[in-house]
Amino acid sequence: MIQSRDFLKQIITYKPGRPIEEVARELNLKGEIIKLASNENPLGASPLALRAIRKALKESYLYPDDNCYYFRKKLTERLRVEPENIFVGNGSVEILPLATLAYLDPEHSAIGSEGAFIWFKIAANIAAAELIEVPLRNYTHDLKAMLKAIKKNTRMIYIANPNNPTGTIATKEEVEEFFEQVPGDILVVMDEAYFEYIDDPHYPNSFKYFREGKNILILRTFSKIYGLAGVRLGYGIGSKEIIASLAKLRISFNVNRLSQIAGMAALDDDRHVHKGKAVNEAGKEYLYNAYKKLGLFYLPTYANFIFVDFARDSQIVFEALQREGIITRTIKEYGFPHALRITIGTEEQNRKLIRALKKVL
Ligand SMILES: Cc1ncc(COP(=O)(O)O)c(C=O)c1O
């Protein structure tokens, strides 16, 4: 029998939120199923993006522009960077293993947090490099401890800001202090998947560090506020050298034609972004209150999901909610056996969630 490489045994597999179709099939559920498991936009895709996709469908027989020229051009206008500072990915998550492969040999190490986005671990695994995991402090990245954990062979530090699954942030002051001290031979990957949801003045402006010439790769996505998770589109911002190193590793045409077109239209869809934010803010208020009344511990969030602790095996709550037609997300693999990560839905979805929780608890 043919043997795959030994190091594959070390690679953990990402467990995505369960698709609606799968849950409906398994539980034979007939009514509407609400998915609050993957932090998608409950309002759906940007209408402008959808219109652009419909228009472009007939060109599906043509290969996409491998350079994402127009998409990058549009981003340069938004972000005031050069096209050579932008790497476009098939979702932002694609960029994590590419960056890791570009900078880490197996004898190198990377640093992340325990209880942080699990793809950091997978990315380090793929490069067969060590991931040093530093405990969270107060459910958020302990940047000081991460700096202390640096070894001679450390070449990368992953920070999800806000963090998934806790929804917490490293503040402007913490990030400033961190960049003052981080050694110059380490690449800092700043994953900002939920960036567009945040107005808080304590949230750092990571572009400052990019402009100062620090070794930073900033990741953003169209999967969240723009509602294009199924289309797959994300990007990374970094120095020309960093972006060129990622480009060496990507497959040709990694970003399909419809994604590029949808992304450009979505960037113009301010209305959808505003609406998404407003629904998220209203949802936060409602859910915080409801969780409080139910006596549940939750973490105030900077993203579009809330970490809720049920003080019991979360699998039981997860399954009970699923029988009520609501899919949430267990986060045991992040070290939280009693908590669920629950996406903030529309007003109606949130009400249905709380009704179901009252019943199952
Ligand atoms: C921190 C973080 N980064 C990246 C992603 C994935 O984004 P994409 O869909 O762009 O691959 C997510 C999605 O849940 C996330 O929470």
JSON list of N, CA and C in Angstrom, two decimals, residues 153-199:
[
{"chain": "A", "resi": 153, "resn": "ASN", "atom": "N", "xyz": [14.38, 30.23, 17.50]},
{"chain": "A", "resi": 153, "resn": "ASN", "atom": "CA", "xyz": [13.93, 29.74, 16.19]},
{"chain": "A", "resi": 153, "resn": "ASN", "atom": "C", "xyz": [12.53, 30.24, 15.80]},
{"chain": "A", "resi": 154, "resn": "THR", "atom": "N", "xyz": [11.97, 31.18, 16.57]},
{"chain": "A", "resi": 154, "resn": "THR", "atom": "CA", "xyz": [10.61, 31.66, 16.28]},
{"chain": "A", "resi": 154, "resn": "THR", "atom": "C", "xyz": [10.63, 32.62, 15.09]},
{"chain": "A", "resi": 155, "resn": "ARG", "atom": "N", "xyz": [9.75, 32.36, 14.12]},
{"chain": "A", "resi": 155, "resn": "ARG", "atom": "CA", "xyz": [9.72, 33.21, 12.93]},
{"chain": "A", "resi": 155, "resn": "ARG", "atom": "C", "xyz": [8.35, 33.83, 12.66]},
{"chain": "A", "resi": 156, "resn": "MET", "atom": "N", "xyz": [7.34, 33.40, 13.44]},
{"chain": "A", "resi": 156, "resn": "MET", "atom": "CA", "xyz": [6.00, 33.91, 13.14]},
{"chain": "A", "resi": 156, "resn": "MET", "atom": "C", "xyz": [5.15, 34.00, 14.40]},
{"chain": "A", "resi": 157, "resn": "ILE", "atom": "N", "xyz": [4.31, 35.02, 14.47]},
{"chain": "A", "resi": 157, "resn": "ILE", "atom": "CA", "xyz": [3.33, 35.12, 15.56]},
{"chain": "A", "resi": 157, "resn": "ILE", "atom": "C", "xyz": [1.96, 35.37, 14.94]},
{"chain": "A", "resi": 158, "resn": "TYR", "atom": "N", "xyz": [0.99, 34.55, 15.32]},
{"chain": "A", "resi": 158, "resn": "TYR", "atom": "CA", "xyz": [-0.37, 34.70, 14.80]},
{"chain": "A", "resi": 158, "resn": "TYR", "atom": "C", "xyz": [-1.24, 35.41, 15.83]},
{"chain": "A", "resi": 159, "resn": "ILE", "atom": "N", "xyz": [-1.94, 36.42, 15.39]},
{"chain": "A", "resi": 159, "resn": "ILE", "atom": "CA", "xyz": [-2.89, 37.11, 16.27]},
{"chain": "A", "resi": 159, "resn": "ILE", "atom": "C", "xyz": [-4.21, 37.28, 15.52]},
{"chain": "A", "resi": 160, "resn": "ALA", "atom": "N", "xyz": [-5.28, 36.72, 16.05]},
{"chain": "A", "resi": 160, "resn": "ALA", "atom": "CA", "xyz": [-6.60, 36.99, 15.47]},
{"chain": "A", "resi": 160, "resn": "ALA", "atom": "C", "xyz": [-7.20, 38.13, 16.28]},
{"chain": "A", "resi": 161, "resn": "ASN", "atom": "N", "xyz": [-7.50, 39.22, 15.62]},
{"chain": "A", "resi": 161, "resn": "ASN", "atom": "CA", "xyz": [-7.99, 40.39, 16.33]},
{"chain": "A", "resi": 161, "resn": "ASN", "atom": "C", "xyz": [-9.20, 40.97, 15.60]},
{"chain": "A", "resi": 162, "resn": "PRO", "atom": "N", "xyz": [-10.44, 40.73, 16.08]},
{"chain": "A", "resi": 162, "resn": "PRO", "atom": "CA", "xyz": [-10.80, 40.01, 17.29]},
{"chain": "A", "resi": 162, "resn": "PRO", "atom": "C", "xyz": [-10.47, 38.52, 17.18]},
{"chain": "A", "resi": 163, "resn": "ASN", "atom": "N", "xyz": [-10.39, 37.90, 18.36]},
{"chain": "A", "resi": 163, "resn": "ASN", "atom": "CA", "xyz": [-10.11, 36.47, 18.38]},
{"chain": "A", "resi": 163, "resn": "ASN", "atom": "C", "xyz": [-11.39, 35.66, 18.15]},
{"chain": "A", "resi": 164, "resn": "ASN", "atom": "N", "xyz": [-11.23, 34.58, 17.44]},
{"chain": "A", "resi": 164, "resn": "ASN", "atom": "CA", "xyz": [-12.28, 33.59, 17.28]},
{"chain": "A", "resi": 164, "resn": "ASN", "atom": "C", "xyz": [-11.80, 32.38, 18.09]},
{"chain": "A", "resi": 165, "resn": "PRO", "atom": "N", "xyz": [-12.53, 31.87, 19.05]},
{"chain": "A", "resi": 165, "resn": "PRO", "atom": "CA", "xyz": [-13.96, 31.99, 19.31]},
{"chain": "A", "resi": 165, "resn": "PRO", "atom": "C", "xyz": [-14.37, 32.91, 20.47]},
{"chain": "A", "resi": 166, "resn": "THR", "atom": "N", "xyz": [-13.48, 33.75, 20.99]},
{"chain": "A", "resi": 166, "resn": "THR", "atom": "CA", "xyz": [-13.87, 34.53, 22.17]},
{"chain": "A", "resi": 166, "resn": "THR", "atom": "C", "xyz": [-14.47, 35.90, 21.82]},
{"chain": "A", "resi": 167, "resn": "GLY", "atom": "N", "xyz": [-14.16, 36.43, 20.64]},
{"chain": "A", "resi": 167, "resn": "GLY", "atom": "CA", "xyz": [-14.71, 37.72, 20.23]},
{"chain": "A", "resi": 167, "resn": "GLY", "atom": "C", "xyz": [-14.02, 38.90, 20.91]},
{"chain": "A", "resi": 168, "resn": "THR", "atom": "N", "xyz": [-12.93, 38.64, 21.62]},
{"chain": "A", "resi": 168, "resn": "THR", "atom": "CA", "xyz": [-12.20, 39.69, 22.35]},
{"chain": "A", "resi": 168, "resn": "THR", "atom": "C", "xyz": [-11.12, 40.30, 21.47]},
{"chain": "A", "resi": 169, "resn": "ILE", "atom": "N", "xyz": [-10.63, 41.49, 21.89]},
{"chain": "A", "resi": 169, "resn": "ILE", "atom": "CA", "xyz": [-9.56, 42.11, 21.11]},
{"chain": "A", "resi": 169, "resn": "ILE", "atom": "C", "xyz": [-8.30, 42.36, 21.94]},
{"chain": "A", "resi": 170, "resn": "ALA", "atom": "N", "xyz": [-7.19, 42.43, 21.23]},
{"chain": "A", "resi": 170, "resn": "ALA", "atom": "CA", "xyz": [-5.98, 43.03, 21.79]},
{"chain": "A", "resi": 170, "resn": "ALA", "atom": "C", "xyz": [-6.12, 44.52, 21.50]},
{"chain": "A", "resi": 171, "resn": "THR", "atom": "N", "xyz": [-5.92, 45.36, 22.52]},
{"chain": "A", "resi": 171, "resn": "THR", "atom": "CA", "xyz": [-6.19, 46.79, 22.36]},
{"chain": "A", "resi": 171, "resn": "THR", "atom": "C", "xyz": [-5.05, 47.51, 21.63]},
{"chain": "A", "resi": 172, "resn": "LYS", "atom": "N", "xyz": [-5.38, 48.74, 21.24]},
{"chain": "A", "resi": 172, "resn": "LYS", "atom": "CA", "xyz": [-4.41, 49.61, 20.57]},
{"chain": "A", "resi": 172, "resn": "LYS", "atom": "C", "xyz": [-3.12, 49.72, 21.39]},
{"chain": "A", "resi": 173, "resn": "GLU", "atom": "N", "xyz": [-3.26, 49.96, 22.70]},
{"chain": "A", "resi": 173, "resn": "GLU", "atom": "CA", "xyz": [-2.09, 50.14, 23.57]},
{"chain": "A", "resi": 173, "resn": "GLU", "atom": "C", "xyz": [-1.27, 48.85, 23.62]},
{"chain": "A", "resi": 174, "resn": "GLU", "atom": "N", "xyz": [-1.95, 47.72, 23.74]},
{"chain": "A", "resi": 174, "resn": "GLU", "atom": "CA", "xyz": [-1.24, 46.43, 23.83]},
{"chain": "A", "resi": 174, "resn": "GLU", "atom": "C", "xyz": [-0.49, 46.13, 22.54]},
{"chain": "A", "resi": 175, "resn": "VAL", "atom": "N", "xyz": [-1.15, 46.42, 21.42]},
{"chain": "A", "resi": 175, "resn": "VAL", "atom": "CA", "xyz": [-0.54, 46.12, 20.12]},
{"chain": "A", "resi": 175, "resn": "VAL", "atom": "C", "xyz": [0.65, 47.07, 19.87]},
{"chain": "A", "resi": 176, "resn": "GLU", "atom": "N", "xyz": [0.49, 48.32, 20.31]},
{"chain": "A", "resi": 176, "resn": "GLU", "atom": "CA", "xyz": [1.59, 49.30, 20.17]},
{"chain": "A", "resi": 176, "resn": "GLU", "atom": "C", "xyz": [2.84, 48.82, 20.92]},
{"chain": "A", "resi": 177, "resn": "GLU", "atom": "N", "xyz": [2.62, 48.41, 22.15]},
{"chain": "A", "resi": 177, "resn": "GLU", "atom": "CA", "xyz": [3.72, 47.94, 22.99]},
{"chain": "A", "resi": 177, "resn": "GLU", "atom": "C", "xyz": [4.35, 46.67, 22.38]},
{"chain": "A", "resi": 178, "resn": "PHE", "atom": "N", "xyz": [3.49, 45.83, 21.86]},
{"chain": "A", "resi": 178, "resn": "PHE", "atom": "CA", "xyz": [3.94, 44.57, 21.25]},
{"chain": "A", "resi": 178, "resn": "PHE", "atom": "C", "xyz": [4.87, 44.87, 20.07]},
{"chain": "A", "resi": 179, "resn": "PHE", "atom": "N", "xyz": [4.46, 45.78, 19.20]},
{"chain": "A", "resi": 179, "resn": "PHE", "atom": "CA", "xyz": [5.28, 46.07, 18.01]},
{"chain": "A", "resi": 179, "resn": "PHE", "atom": "C", "xyz": [6.58, 46.80, 18.36]},
{"chain": "A", "resi": 180, "resn": "GLU", "atom": "N", "xyz": [6.58, 47.49, 19.50]},
{"chain": "A", "resi": 180, "resn": "GLU", "atom": "CA", "xyz": [7.84, 48.11, 19.93]},
{"chain": "A", "resi": 180, "resn": "GLU", "atom": "C", "xyz": [8.89, 47.05, 20.27]},
{"chain": "A", "resi": 181, "resn": "GLN", "atom": "N", "xyz": [8.40, 45.89, 20.66]},
{"chain": "A", "resi": 181, "resn": "GLN", "atom": "CA", "xyz": [9.33, 44.88, 21.19]},
{"chain": "A", "resi": 181, "resn": "GLN", "atom": "C", "xyz": [9.57, 43.67, 20.31]},
{"chain": "A", "resi": 182, "resn": "VAL", "atom": "N", "xyz": [8.70, 43.45, 19.35]},
{"chain": "A", "resi": 182, "resn": "VAL", "atom": "CA", "xyz": [8.80, 42.19, 18.60]},
{"chain": "A", "resi": 182, "resn": "VAL", "atom": "C", "xyz": [10.06, 42.21, 17.71]},
{"chain": "A", "resi": 183, "resn": "PRO", "atom": "N", "xyz": [10.87, 41.15, 17.76]},
{"chain": "A", "resi": 183, "resn": "PRO", "atom": "CA", "xyz": [12.11, 41.15, 16.97]},
{"chain": "A", "resi": 183, "resn": "PRO", "atom": "C", "xyz": [11.84, 41.25, 15.46]},
{"chain": "A", "resi": 184, "resn": "GLY", "atom": "N", "xyz": [12.83, 41.80, 14.76]},
{"chain": "A", "resi": 184, "resn": "GLY", "atom": "CA", "xyz": [12.68, 42.09, 13.33]},
{"chain": "A", "resi": 184, "resn": "GLY", "atom": "C", "xyz": [12.71, 40.87, 12.41]},
{"chain": "A", "resi": 185, "resn": "ASP", "atom": "N", "xyz": [13.02, 39.68, 12.96]},
{"chain": "A", "resi": 185, "resn": "ASP", "atom": "CA", "xyz": [13.03, 38.49, 12.09]},
{"chain": "A", "resi": 185, "resn": "ASP", "atom": "C", "xyz": [11.78, 37.65, 12.26]},
{"chain": "A", "resi": 186, "resn": "ILE", "atom": "N", "xyz": [10.75, 38.27, 12.83]},
{"chain": "A", "resi": 186, "resn": "ILE", "atom": "CA", "xyz": [9.49, 37.54, 13.04]},
{"chain": "A", "resi": 186, "resn": "ILE", "atom": "C", "xyz": [8.37, 38.20, 12.24]},
{"chain": "A", "resi": 187, "resn": "LEU", "atom": "N", "xyz": [7.61, 37.37, 11.51]},
{"chain": "A", "resi": 187, "resn": "LEU", "atom": "CA", "xyz": [6.45, 37.91, 10.79]},
{"chain": "A", "resi": 187, "resn": "LEU", "atom": "C", "xyz": [5.21, 37.82, 11.69]},
{"chain": "A", "resi": 188, "resn": "VAL", "atom": "N", "xyz": [4.54, 38.95, 11.85]},
{"chain": "A", "resi": 188, "resn": "VAL", "atom": "CA", "xyz": [3.31, 38.98, 12.65]},
{"chain": "A", "resi": 188, "resn": "VAL", "atom": "C", "xyz": [2.11, 38.90, 11.70]},
{"chain": "A", "resi": 189, "resn": "VAL", "atom": "N", "xyz": [1.31, 37.86, 11.86]},
{"chain": "A", "resi": 189, "resn": "VAL", "atom": "CA", "xyz": [0.11, 37.72, 11.04]},
{"chain": "A", "resi": 189, "resn": "VAL", "atom": "C", "xyz": [-1.06, 38.22, 11.86]},
{"chain": "A", "resi": 190, "resn": "MET", "atom": "N", "xyz": [-1.66, 39.29, 11.39]},
{"chain": "A", "resi": 190, "resn": "MET", "atom": "CA", "xyz": [-2.76, 39.94, 12.10]},
{"chain": "A", "resi": 190, "resn": "MET", "atom": "C", "xyz": [-4.05, 39.62, 11.34]},
{"chain": "A", "resi": 191, "resn": "ASP", "atom": "N", "xyz": [-4.82, 38.69, 11.86]},
{"chain": "A", "resi": 191, "resn": "ASP", "atom": "CA", "xyz": [-6.02, 38.21, 11.17]},
{"chain": "A", "resi": 191, "resn": "ASP", "atom": "C", "xyz": [-7.21, 39.06, 11.61]},
{"chain": "A", "resi": 192, "resn": "GLU", "atom": "N", "xyz": [-7.70, 39.89, 10.70]},
{"chain": "A", "resi": 192, "resn": "GLU", "atom": "CA", "xyz": [-8.78, 40.83, 11.06]},
{"chain": "A", "resi": 192, "resn": "GLU", "atom": "C", "xyz": [-10.07, 40.51, 10.31]},
{"chain": "A", "resi": 193, "resn": "ALA", "atom": "N", "xyz": [-10.52, 39.27, 10.44]},
{"chain": "A", "resi": 193, "resn": "ALA", "atom": "CA", "xyz": [-11.70, 38.82, 9.68]},
{"chain": "A", "resi": 193, "resn": "ALA", "atom": "C", "xyz": [-12.96, 39.63, 10.00]},
{"chain": "A", "resi": 194, "resn": "TYR", "atom": "N", "xyz": [-13.00, 40.20, 11.22]},
{"chain": "A", "resi": 194, "resn": "TYR", "atom": "CA", "xyz": [-14.24, 40.89, 11.64]},
{"chain": "A", "resi": 194, "resn": "TYR", "atom": "C", "xyz": [-14.05, 42.40, 11.69]},
{"chain": "A", "resi": 195, "resn": "PHE", "atom": "N", "xyz": [-12.99, 42.87, 11.08]},
{"chain": "A", "resi": 195, "resn": "PHE", "atom": "CA", "xyz": [-12.59, 44.28, 11.10]},
{"chain": "A", "resi": 195, "resn": "PHE", "atom": "C", "xyz": [-13.76, 45.23, 10.87]},
{"chain": "A", "resi": 196, "resn": "GLU", "atom": "N", "xyz": [-14.56, 44.95, 9.85]},
{"chain": "A", "resi": 196, "resn": "GLU", "atom": "CA", "xyz": [-15.60, 45.91, 9.43]},
{"chain": "A", "resi": 196, "resn": "GLU", "atom": "C", "xyz": [-16.69, 46.11, 10.47]},
{"chain": "A", "resi": 197, "resn": "TYR", "atom": "N", "xyz": [-16.77, 45.21, 11.45]},
{"chain": "A", "resi": 197, "resn": "TYR", "atom": "CA", "xyz": [-17.82, 45.34, 12.47]},
{"chain": "A", "resi": 197, "resn": "TYR", "atom": "C", "xyz": [-17.43, 46.32, 13.59]},
{"chain": "A", "resi": 198, "resn": "ILE", "atom": "N", "xyz": [-16.19, 46.75, 13.61]},
{"chain": "A", "resi": 198, "resn": "ILE", "atom": "CA", "xyz": [-15.67, 47.44, 14.79]},
{"chain": "A", "resi": 198, "resn": "ILE", "atom": "C", "xyz": [-15.50, 48.94, 14.60]},
{"chain": "A", "resi": 199, "resn": "ASP", "atom": "N", "xyz": [-16.06, 49.72, 15.55]},
{"chain": "A", "resi": 199, "resn": "ASP", "atom": "CA", "xyz": [-15.86, 51.17, 15.57]},
{"chain": "A", "resi": 199, "resn": "ASP", "atom": "C", "xyz": [-15.11, 51.59, 16.82]}
]
